[in-house]
Tab-separated table of C-alpha atoms in Angstrom:
chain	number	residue	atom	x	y	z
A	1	UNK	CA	80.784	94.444	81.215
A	2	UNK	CA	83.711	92.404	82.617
A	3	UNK	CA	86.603	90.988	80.697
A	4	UNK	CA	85.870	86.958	81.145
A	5	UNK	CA	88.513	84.208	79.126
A	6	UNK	CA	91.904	84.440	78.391
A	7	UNK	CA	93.538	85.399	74.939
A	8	UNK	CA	96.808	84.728	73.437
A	9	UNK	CA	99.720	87.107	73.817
A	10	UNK	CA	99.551	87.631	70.032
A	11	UNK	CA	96.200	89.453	70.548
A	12	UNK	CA	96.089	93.364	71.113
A	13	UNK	CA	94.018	93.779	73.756
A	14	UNK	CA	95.263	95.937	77.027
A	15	UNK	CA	94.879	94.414	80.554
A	16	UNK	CA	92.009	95.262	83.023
A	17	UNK	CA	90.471	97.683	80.533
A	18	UNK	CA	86.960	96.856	80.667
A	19	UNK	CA	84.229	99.386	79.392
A	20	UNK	CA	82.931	100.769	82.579
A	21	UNK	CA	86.436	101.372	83.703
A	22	UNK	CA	87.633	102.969	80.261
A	23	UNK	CA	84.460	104.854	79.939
A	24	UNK	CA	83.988	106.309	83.263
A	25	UNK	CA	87.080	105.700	85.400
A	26	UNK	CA	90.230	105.757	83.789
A	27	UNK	CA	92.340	106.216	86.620
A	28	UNK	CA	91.190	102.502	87.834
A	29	UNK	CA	93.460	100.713	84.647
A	30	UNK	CA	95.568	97.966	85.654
A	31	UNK	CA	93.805	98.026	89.244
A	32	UNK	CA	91.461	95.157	90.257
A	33	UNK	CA	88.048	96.497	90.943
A	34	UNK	CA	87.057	94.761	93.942
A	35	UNK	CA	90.962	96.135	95.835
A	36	UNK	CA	89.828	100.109	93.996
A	37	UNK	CA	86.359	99.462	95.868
A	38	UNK	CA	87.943	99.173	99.035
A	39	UNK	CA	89.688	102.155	99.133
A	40	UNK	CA	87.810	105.694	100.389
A	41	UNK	CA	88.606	106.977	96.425
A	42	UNK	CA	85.568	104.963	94.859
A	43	UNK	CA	82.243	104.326	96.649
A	44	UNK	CA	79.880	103.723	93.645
A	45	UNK	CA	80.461	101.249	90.799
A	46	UNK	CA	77.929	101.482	87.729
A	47	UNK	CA	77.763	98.666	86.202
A	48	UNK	CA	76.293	98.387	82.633
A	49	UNK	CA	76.208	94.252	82.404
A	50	UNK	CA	75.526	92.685	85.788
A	51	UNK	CA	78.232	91.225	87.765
A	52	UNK	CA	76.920	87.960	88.369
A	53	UNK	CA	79.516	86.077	89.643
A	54	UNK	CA	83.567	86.644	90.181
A	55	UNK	CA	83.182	90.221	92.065
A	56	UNK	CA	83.992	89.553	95.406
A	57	UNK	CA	83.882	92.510	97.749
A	58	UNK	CA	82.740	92.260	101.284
A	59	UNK	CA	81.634	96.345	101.611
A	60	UNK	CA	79.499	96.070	99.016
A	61	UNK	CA	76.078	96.557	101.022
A	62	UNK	CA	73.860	98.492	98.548
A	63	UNK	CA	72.437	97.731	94.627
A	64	UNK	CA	70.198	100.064	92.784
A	65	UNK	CA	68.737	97.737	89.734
A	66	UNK	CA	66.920	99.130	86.943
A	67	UNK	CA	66.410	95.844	84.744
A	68	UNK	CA	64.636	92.614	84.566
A	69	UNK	CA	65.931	90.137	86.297
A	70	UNK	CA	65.265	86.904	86.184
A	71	UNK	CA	66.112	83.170	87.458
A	72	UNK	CA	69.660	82.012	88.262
A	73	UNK	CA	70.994	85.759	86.770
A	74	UNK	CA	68.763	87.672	89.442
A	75	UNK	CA	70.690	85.001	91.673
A	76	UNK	CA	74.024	85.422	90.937
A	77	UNK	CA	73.421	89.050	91.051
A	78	UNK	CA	72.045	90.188	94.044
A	79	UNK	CA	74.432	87.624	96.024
A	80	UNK	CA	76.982	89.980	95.188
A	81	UNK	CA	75.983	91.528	98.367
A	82	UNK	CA	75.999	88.590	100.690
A	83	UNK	CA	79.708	89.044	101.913
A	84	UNK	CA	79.686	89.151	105.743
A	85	UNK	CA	82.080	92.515	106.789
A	86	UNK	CA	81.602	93.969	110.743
A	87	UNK	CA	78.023	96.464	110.694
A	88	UNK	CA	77.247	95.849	107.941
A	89	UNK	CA	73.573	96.160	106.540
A	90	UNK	CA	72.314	95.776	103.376
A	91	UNK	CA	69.646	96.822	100.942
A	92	UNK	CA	68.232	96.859	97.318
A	93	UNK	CA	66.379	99.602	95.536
A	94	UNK	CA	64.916	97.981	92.798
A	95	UNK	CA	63.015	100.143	90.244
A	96	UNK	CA	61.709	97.332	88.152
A	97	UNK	CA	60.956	94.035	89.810
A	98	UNK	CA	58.299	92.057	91.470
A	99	UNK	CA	59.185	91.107	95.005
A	100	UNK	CA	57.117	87.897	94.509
A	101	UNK	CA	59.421	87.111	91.096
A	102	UNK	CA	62.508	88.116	92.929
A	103	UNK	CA	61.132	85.322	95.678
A	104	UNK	CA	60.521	82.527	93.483
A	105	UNK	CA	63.783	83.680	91.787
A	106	UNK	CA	65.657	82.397	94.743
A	107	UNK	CA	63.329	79.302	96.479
A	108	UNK	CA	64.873	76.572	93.741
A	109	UNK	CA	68.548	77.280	95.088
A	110	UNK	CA	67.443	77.376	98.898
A	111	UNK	CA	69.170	74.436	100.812
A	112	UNK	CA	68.011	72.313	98.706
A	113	UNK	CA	69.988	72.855	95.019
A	114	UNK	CA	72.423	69.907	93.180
A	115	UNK	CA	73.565	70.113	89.947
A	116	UNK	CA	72.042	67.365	88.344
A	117	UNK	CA	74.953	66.283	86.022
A	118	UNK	CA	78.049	67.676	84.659
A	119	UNK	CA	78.261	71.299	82.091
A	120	UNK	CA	79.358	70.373	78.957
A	121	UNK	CA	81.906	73.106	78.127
A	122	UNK	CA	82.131	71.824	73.758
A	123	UNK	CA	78.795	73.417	73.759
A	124	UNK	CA	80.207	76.813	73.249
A	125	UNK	CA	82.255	75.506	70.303
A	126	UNK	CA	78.578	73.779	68.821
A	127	UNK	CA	76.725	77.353	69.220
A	128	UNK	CA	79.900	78.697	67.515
A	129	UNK	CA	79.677	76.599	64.551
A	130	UNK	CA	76.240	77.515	64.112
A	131	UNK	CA	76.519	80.902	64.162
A	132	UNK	CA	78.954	80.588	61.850
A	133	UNK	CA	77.038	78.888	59.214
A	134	UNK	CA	74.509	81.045	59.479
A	135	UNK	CA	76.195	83.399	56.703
A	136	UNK	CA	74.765	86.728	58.679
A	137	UNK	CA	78.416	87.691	59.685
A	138	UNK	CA	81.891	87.110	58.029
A	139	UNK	CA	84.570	86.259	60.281
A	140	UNK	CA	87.165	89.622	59.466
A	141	UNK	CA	84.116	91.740	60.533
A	142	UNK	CA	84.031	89.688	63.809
A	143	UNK	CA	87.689	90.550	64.426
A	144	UNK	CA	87.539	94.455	63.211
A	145	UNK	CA	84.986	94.809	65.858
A	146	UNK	CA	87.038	92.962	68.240
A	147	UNK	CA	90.009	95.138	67.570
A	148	UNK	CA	87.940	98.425	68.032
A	149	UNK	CA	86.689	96.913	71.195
A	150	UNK	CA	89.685	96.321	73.158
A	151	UNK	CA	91.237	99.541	72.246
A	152	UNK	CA	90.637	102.161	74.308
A	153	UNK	CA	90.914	105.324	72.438
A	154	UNK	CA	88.434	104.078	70.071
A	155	UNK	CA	85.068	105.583	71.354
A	156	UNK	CA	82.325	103.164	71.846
A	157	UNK	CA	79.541	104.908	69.985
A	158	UNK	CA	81.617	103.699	67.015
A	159	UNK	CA	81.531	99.930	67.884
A	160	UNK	CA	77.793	99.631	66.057
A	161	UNK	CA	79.979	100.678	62.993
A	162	UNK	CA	81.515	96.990	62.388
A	163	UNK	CA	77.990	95.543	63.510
A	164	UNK	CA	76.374	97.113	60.749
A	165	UNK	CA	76.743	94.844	57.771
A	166	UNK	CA	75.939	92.198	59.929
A	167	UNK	CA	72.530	93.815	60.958
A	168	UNK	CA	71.923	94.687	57.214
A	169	UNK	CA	72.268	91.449	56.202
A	170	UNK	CA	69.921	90.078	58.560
A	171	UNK	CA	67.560	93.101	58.061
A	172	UNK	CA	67.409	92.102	54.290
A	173	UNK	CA	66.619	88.446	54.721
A	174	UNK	CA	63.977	89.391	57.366
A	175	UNK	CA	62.211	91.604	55.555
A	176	UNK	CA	62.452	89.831	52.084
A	177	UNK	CA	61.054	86.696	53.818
A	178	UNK	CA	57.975	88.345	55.477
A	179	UNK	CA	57.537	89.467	51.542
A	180	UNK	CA	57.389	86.232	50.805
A	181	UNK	CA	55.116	85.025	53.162
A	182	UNK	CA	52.508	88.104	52.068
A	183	UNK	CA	52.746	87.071	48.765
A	184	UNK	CA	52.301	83.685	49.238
A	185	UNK	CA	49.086	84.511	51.553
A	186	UNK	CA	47.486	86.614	49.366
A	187	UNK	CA	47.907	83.595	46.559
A	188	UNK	CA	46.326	81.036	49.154
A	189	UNK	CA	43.251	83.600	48.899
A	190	UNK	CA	42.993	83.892	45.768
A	191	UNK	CA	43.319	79.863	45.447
A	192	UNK	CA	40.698	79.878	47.867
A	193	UNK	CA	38.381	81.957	46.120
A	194	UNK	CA	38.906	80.242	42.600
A	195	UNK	CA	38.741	76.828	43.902
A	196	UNK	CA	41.607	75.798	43.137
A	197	UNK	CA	43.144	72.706	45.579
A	198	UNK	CA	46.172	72.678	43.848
A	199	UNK	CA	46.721	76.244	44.029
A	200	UNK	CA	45.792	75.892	47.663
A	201	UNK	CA	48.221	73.241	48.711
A	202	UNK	CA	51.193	75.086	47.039
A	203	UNK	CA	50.943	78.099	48.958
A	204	UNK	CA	50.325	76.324	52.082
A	205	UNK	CA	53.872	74.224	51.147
A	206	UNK	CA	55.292	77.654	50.650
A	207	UNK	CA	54.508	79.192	53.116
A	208	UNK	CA	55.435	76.721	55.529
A	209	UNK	CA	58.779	76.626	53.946
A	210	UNK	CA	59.038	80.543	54.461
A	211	UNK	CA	57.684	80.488	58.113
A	212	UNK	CA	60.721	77.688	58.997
A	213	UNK	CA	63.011	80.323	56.977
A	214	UNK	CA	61.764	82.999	58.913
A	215	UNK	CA	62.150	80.712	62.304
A	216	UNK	CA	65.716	79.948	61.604
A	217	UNK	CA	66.280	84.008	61.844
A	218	UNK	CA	64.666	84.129	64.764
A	219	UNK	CA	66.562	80.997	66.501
A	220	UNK	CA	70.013	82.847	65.004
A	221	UNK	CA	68.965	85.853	67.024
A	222	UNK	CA	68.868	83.735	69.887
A	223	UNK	CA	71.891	81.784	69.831
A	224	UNK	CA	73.926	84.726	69.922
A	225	UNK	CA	72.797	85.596	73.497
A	226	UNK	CA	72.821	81.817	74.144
A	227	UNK	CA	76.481	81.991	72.987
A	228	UNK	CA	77.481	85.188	75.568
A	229	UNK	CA	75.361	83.949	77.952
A	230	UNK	CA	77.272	80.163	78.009
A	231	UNK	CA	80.770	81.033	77.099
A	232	UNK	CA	80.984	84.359	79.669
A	233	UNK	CA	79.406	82.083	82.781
A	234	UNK	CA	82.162	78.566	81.472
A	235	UNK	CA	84.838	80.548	80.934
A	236	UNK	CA	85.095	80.987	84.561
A	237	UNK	CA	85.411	77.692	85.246
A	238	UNK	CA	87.055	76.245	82.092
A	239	UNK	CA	90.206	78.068	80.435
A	240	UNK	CA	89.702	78.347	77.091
A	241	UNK	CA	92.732	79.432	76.029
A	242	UNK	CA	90.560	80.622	72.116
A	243	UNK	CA	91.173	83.970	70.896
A	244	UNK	CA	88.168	83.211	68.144
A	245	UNK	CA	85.656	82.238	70.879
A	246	UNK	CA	86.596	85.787	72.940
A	247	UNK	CA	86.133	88.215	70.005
A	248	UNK	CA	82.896	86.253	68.737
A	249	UNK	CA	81.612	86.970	72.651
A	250	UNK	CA	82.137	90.359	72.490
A	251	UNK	CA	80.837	91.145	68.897
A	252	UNK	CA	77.876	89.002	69.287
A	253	UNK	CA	76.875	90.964	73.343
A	254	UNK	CA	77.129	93.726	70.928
A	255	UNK	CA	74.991	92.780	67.530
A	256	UNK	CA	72.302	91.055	69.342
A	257	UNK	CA	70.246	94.345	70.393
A	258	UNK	CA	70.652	95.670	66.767
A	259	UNK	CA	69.270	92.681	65.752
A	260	UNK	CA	65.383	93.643	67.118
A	261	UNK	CA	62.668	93.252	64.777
A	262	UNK	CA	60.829	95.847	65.826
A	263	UNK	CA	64.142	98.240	64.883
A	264	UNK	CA	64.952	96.323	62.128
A	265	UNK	CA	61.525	97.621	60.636
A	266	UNK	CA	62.345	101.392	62.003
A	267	UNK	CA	63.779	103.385	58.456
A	268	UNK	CA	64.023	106.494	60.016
A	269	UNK	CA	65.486	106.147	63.612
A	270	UNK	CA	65.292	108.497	66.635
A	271	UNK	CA	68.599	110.605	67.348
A	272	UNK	CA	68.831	111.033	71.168
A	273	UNK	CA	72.914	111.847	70.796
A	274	UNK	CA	71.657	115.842	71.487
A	275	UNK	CA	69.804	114.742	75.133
A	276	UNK	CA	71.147	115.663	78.017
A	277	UNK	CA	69.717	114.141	81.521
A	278	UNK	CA	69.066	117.435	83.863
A	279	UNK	CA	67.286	116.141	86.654
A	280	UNK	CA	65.011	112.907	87.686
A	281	UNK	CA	63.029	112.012	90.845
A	282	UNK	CA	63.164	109.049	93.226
A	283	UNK	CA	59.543	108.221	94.804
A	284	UNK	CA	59.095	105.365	97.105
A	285	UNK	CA	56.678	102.931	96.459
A	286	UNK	CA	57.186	100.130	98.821
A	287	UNK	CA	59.769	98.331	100.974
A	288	UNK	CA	60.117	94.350	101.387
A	289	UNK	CA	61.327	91.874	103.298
A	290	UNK	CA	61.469	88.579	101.361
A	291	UNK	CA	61.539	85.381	103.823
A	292	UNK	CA	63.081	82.375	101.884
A	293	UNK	CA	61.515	79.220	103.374
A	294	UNK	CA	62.880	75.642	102.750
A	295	UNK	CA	59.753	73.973	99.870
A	296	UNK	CA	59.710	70.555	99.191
A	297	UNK	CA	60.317	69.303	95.497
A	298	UNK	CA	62.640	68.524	92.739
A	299	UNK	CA	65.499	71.120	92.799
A	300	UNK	CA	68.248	69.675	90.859
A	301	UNK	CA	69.795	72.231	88.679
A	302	UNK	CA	70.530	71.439	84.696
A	303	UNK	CA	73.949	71.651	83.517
A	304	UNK	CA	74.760	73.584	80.245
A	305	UNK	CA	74.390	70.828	77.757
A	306	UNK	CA	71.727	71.714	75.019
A	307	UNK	CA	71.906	75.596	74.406
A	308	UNK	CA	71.644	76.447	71.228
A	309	UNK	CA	69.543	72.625	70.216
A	310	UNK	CA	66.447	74.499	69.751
A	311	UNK	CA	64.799	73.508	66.330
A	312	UNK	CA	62.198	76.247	64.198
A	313	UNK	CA	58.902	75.670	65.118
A	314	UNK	CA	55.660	75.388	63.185
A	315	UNK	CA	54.239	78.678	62.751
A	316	UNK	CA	50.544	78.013	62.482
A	317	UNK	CA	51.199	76.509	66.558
A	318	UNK	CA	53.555	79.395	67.375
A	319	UNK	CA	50.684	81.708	66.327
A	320	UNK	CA	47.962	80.220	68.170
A	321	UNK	CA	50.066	79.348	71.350
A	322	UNK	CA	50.556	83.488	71.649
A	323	UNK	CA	47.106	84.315	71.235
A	324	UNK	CA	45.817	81.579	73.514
A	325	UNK	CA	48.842	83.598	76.050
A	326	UNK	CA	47.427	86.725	75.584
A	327	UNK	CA	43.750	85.351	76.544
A	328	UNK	CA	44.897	83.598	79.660
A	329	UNK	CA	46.472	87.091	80.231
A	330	UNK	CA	42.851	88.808	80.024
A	331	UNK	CA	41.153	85.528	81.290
A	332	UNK	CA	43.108	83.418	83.521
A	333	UNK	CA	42.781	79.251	83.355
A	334	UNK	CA	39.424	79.552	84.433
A	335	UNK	CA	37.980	78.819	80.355
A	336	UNK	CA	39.208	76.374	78.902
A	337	UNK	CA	41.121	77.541	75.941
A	338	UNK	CA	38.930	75.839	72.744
A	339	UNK	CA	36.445	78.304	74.610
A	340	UNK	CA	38.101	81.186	74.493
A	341	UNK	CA	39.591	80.658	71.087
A	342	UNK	CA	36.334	79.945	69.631
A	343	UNK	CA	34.673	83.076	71.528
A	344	UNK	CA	37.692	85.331	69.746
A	345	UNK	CA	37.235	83.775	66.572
A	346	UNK	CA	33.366	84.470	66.794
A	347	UNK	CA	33.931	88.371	67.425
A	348	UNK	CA	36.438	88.784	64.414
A	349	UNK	CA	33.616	86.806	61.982
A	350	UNK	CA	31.325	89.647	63.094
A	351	UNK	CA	33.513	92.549	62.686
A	352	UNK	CA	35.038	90.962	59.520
A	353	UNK	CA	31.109	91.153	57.837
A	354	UNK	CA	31.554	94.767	58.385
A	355	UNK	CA	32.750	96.773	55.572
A	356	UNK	CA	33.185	100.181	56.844
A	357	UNK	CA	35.089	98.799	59.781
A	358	UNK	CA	37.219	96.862	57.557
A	359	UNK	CA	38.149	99.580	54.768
A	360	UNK	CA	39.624	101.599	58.172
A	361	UNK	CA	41.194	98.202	58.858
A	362	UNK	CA	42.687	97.493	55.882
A	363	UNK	CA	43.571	101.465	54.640
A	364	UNK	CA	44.976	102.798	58.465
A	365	UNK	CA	47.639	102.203	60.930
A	366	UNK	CA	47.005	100.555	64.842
A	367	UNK	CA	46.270	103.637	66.547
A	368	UNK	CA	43.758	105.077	64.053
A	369	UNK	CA	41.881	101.596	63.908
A	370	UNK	CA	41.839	101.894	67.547
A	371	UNK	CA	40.612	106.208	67.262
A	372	UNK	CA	37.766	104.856	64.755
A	373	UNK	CA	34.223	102.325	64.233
A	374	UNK	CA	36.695	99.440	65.114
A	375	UNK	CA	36.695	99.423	69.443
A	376	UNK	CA	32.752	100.189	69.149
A	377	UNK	CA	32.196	97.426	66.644
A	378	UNK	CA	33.685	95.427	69.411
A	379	UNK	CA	32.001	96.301	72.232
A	380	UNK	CA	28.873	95.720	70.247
A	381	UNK	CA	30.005	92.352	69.311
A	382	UNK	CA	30.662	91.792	72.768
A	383	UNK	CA	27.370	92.288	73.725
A	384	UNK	CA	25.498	90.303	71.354
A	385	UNK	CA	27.453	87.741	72.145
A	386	UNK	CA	26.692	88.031	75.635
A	387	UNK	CA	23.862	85.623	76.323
A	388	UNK	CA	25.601	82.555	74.503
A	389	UNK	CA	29.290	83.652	76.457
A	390	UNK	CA	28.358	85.582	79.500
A	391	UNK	CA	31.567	84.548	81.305
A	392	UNK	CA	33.974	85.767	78.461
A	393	UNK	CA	31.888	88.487	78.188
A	394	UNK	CA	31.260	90.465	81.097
A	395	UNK	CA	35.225	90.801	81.969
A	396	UNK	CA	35.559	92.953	78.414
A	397	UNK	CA	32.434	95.198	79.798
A	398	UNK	CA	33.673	95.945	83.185
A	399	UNK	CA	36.481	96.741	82.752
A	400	UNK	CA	38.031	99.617	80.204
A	401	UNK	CA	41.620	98.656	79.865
A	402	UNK	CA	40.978	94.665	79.982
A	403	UNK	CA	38.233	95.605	77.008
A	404	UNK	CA	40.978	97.745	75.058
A	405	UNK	CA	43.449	94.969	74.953
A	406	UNK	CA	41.204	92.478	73.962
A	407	UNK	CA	40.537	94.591	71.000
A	408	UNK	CA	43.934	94.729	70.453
A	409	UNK	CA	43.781	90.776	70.382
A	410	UNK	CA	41.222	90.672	68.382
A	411	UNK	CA	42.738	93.293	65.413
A	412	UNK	CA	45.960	90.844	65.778
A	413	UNK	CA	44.387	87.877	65.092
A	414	UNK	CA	42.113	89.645	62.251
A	415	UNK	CA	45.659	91.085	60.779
A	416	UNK	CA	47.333	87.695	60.405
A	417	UNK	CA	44.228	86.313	59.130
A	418	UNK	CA	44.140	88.671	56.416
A	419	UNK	CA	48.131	88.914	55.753
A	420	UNK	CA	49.021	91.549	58.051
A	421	UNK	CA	46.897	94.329	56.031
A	422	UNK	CA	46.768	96.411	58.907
A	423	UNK	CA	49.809	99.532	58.933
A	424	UNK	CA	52.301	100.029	61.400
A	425	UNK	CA	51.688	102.584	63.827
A	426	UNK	CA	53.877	105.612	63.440
């Protein structure tokens, strides 16, 4: 992860110590990394946040990548090798992209790229000021973490240490607000099945309230990469000169994984501190040679001026938007969606009118719903729906996996419809 800004001299923080240099090189402190790369001492450089831009070293010829990347980062990135030096060839083992995405990736900022108007650099100090107000962190935590950072005899498996009230505090709102929103479900059916429309329009003013409660956790979340992401790429360009703005980078590129929800529901995590990599393979799968061709259209780029705008969203749309994703995944735009929403719907009002199929539904985890009546209940489904939806149908029967995920679908959509009754998966 490279050092980006500038901080006051008041500020403890020890020149050129970054963390892959502390970590795994010490003997590079104080020395510029691109002038250490040139010498015969160091031919490797791992690098655990990509050097996007800034690392200019013309014998660079070779990147192994083993993460996404995507858009103007997979970009910057894999320029890094596109110094000219005498003989020299270049290549890119990449265990985890799509040559295709890694093409389009580039085609915008062929020949043809202008910025279309000028970065605004005061939007790092807006995305700070909401983060800020958010409440989830207090300001002496930011700069304990900071502190621990920048030294270097404090290990960094300690760092998560000074993220953790942070995380708990977040953990506790998340949770207490999906609470909420169960709750105020389960009062909606029982409104529902009494009759009453008062009862009815309070819980759906509830939880609507809850959902843009909930939304405003999730829009925190992303703010704090939108904040690393914007302040690490203008702080090349634009000194700073704000010892706040570089510790809140550095804590927030550190809380923002710990922030998952998927961990954040985890009570009893893994310990991998006692694993010890022994050996590993590398298998070739394919080798490419991507030809950029000049495309006509509209390639101006956007300057950074609204990260960090985004409002919450309504979550009735946000729910419906992902399901009608994960049908175009199984169906393609080939249905129109009303079609394939209304097919989905129809299958779940058949399995719902099943009662052993629900009690497993209701009284077992994902993968046991998926080991028991539920997948055959399906299928049969499926198949009687077959002469009214042949089309929707006959993808589901042909093929295994494409059947097992619409299941999937189709237990996600009965799940929220019910107030997420079904378990985790353990």
């Amino acid at each position: 992860m490279a050092f980006s800004g500038s901080v006051p001299p008041d500020e403890v923080i020890p020149e050129e110590v970054t963390e892959h240099s502390a970590l795994l090189n010490p003997g590079l402190k104080g020395r510029d990394m691109a002038e250490a790369f040139d010498t015969d001492e160091y031919n490797v450089m791992i690098v655990a946040n990509k050097f996007q831009t800034g690392f200019d070293q013309p014998k660079l010829c070779a990147m192994y990548v083993d993460k996404k990347l995507q858009g103007v980062d997979c970009v910057q990135t894999l320029s890094r090798l596109n110094r000219v030096f005498p003989g020299k060839q270049t290549f890119i083992l990449d265990f985890f992209n799509d040559p295709e995405e890694v093409l389009a990736a580039f085609a915008p900022y062929y020949r043809r790229a202008e910025l279309a108007d000028v970065s605004d650099p005061n939007v790092v100090f807006d995305l700070q000021r909401s983060l800020d107000a958010s409440g989830i962190y207090h300001w002496q935590e930011v700069e304990a973490f900071a502190t621990a950072f920048f030294d270097p005899k404090v290990p960094a498996s300690s760092l998560s240490y000074y993220c953790r009230p942070a995380q708990d505090r977040f953990k506790h709102r998340y949770q207490s607000i999906l609470e909420q929103i169960r709750t105020w479900q389960e009062e909606r059916r029982q409104a529902e099945r009494n009759g009453d429309n008062k009862g009815i329009k309070r819980a759906d003013q509830e939880l609507k309230d809850a959902g843009t409660t909930r939304d405003e956790l999730d829009l925190f979340r992303k703010n704090l990469q939108s904040f690393v992401r914007t302040y690490e790429f203008l702080s090349q360009i634009v000194t700073f000169d704000d010892r706040e703005l570089e510790q809140l980078c550095v804590f927030a590129r550190h809380l923002h994984p710990l922030l998952r929800i998927d961990r954040l529901m985890e009570e009893d995590p893994i310990d991998v501190s006692e694993l010890d990599l022994t050996h590993y393979r590398l298998t070739k799968r394919a080798e490419h040679r991507l030809q950029l061709e000049q495309q006509t259209g509209d390639y101006g780029l956007k300057p950074v001026s609204e990260v960090g705008s985004g409002k919450p969203h309504d979550p009735e749309k946000q729910r419906l938007a992902e399901i009608i994703d994960k049908l175009n995944d199984l169906y393609g735009a080939e249905v129109s969606d009303d079609d394939k929403l209304h097919f989905a719907n129809g299958i779940a009002d058949r399995i719902e009118r099943d009662e052993a199929v629900m009690a497993q539904v209701r009284n077992h985890n994902e993968d046991q719903v998926m080991h028991g009546l539920f997948p055959k209940r399906v299928t049969d489904a499926v198949l009687d729906a077959m002469n009214d939806h042949e089309k929707l149908s006959m993808p589901l029967l042909e093929d295994e996996e494409t059947g097992r995920q619409f299941a999937l679908l189709i237990l996600k959509l009965m799940t929220e419809r019910t107030g997420g009754d079904v378990k985790p998966s353990t």
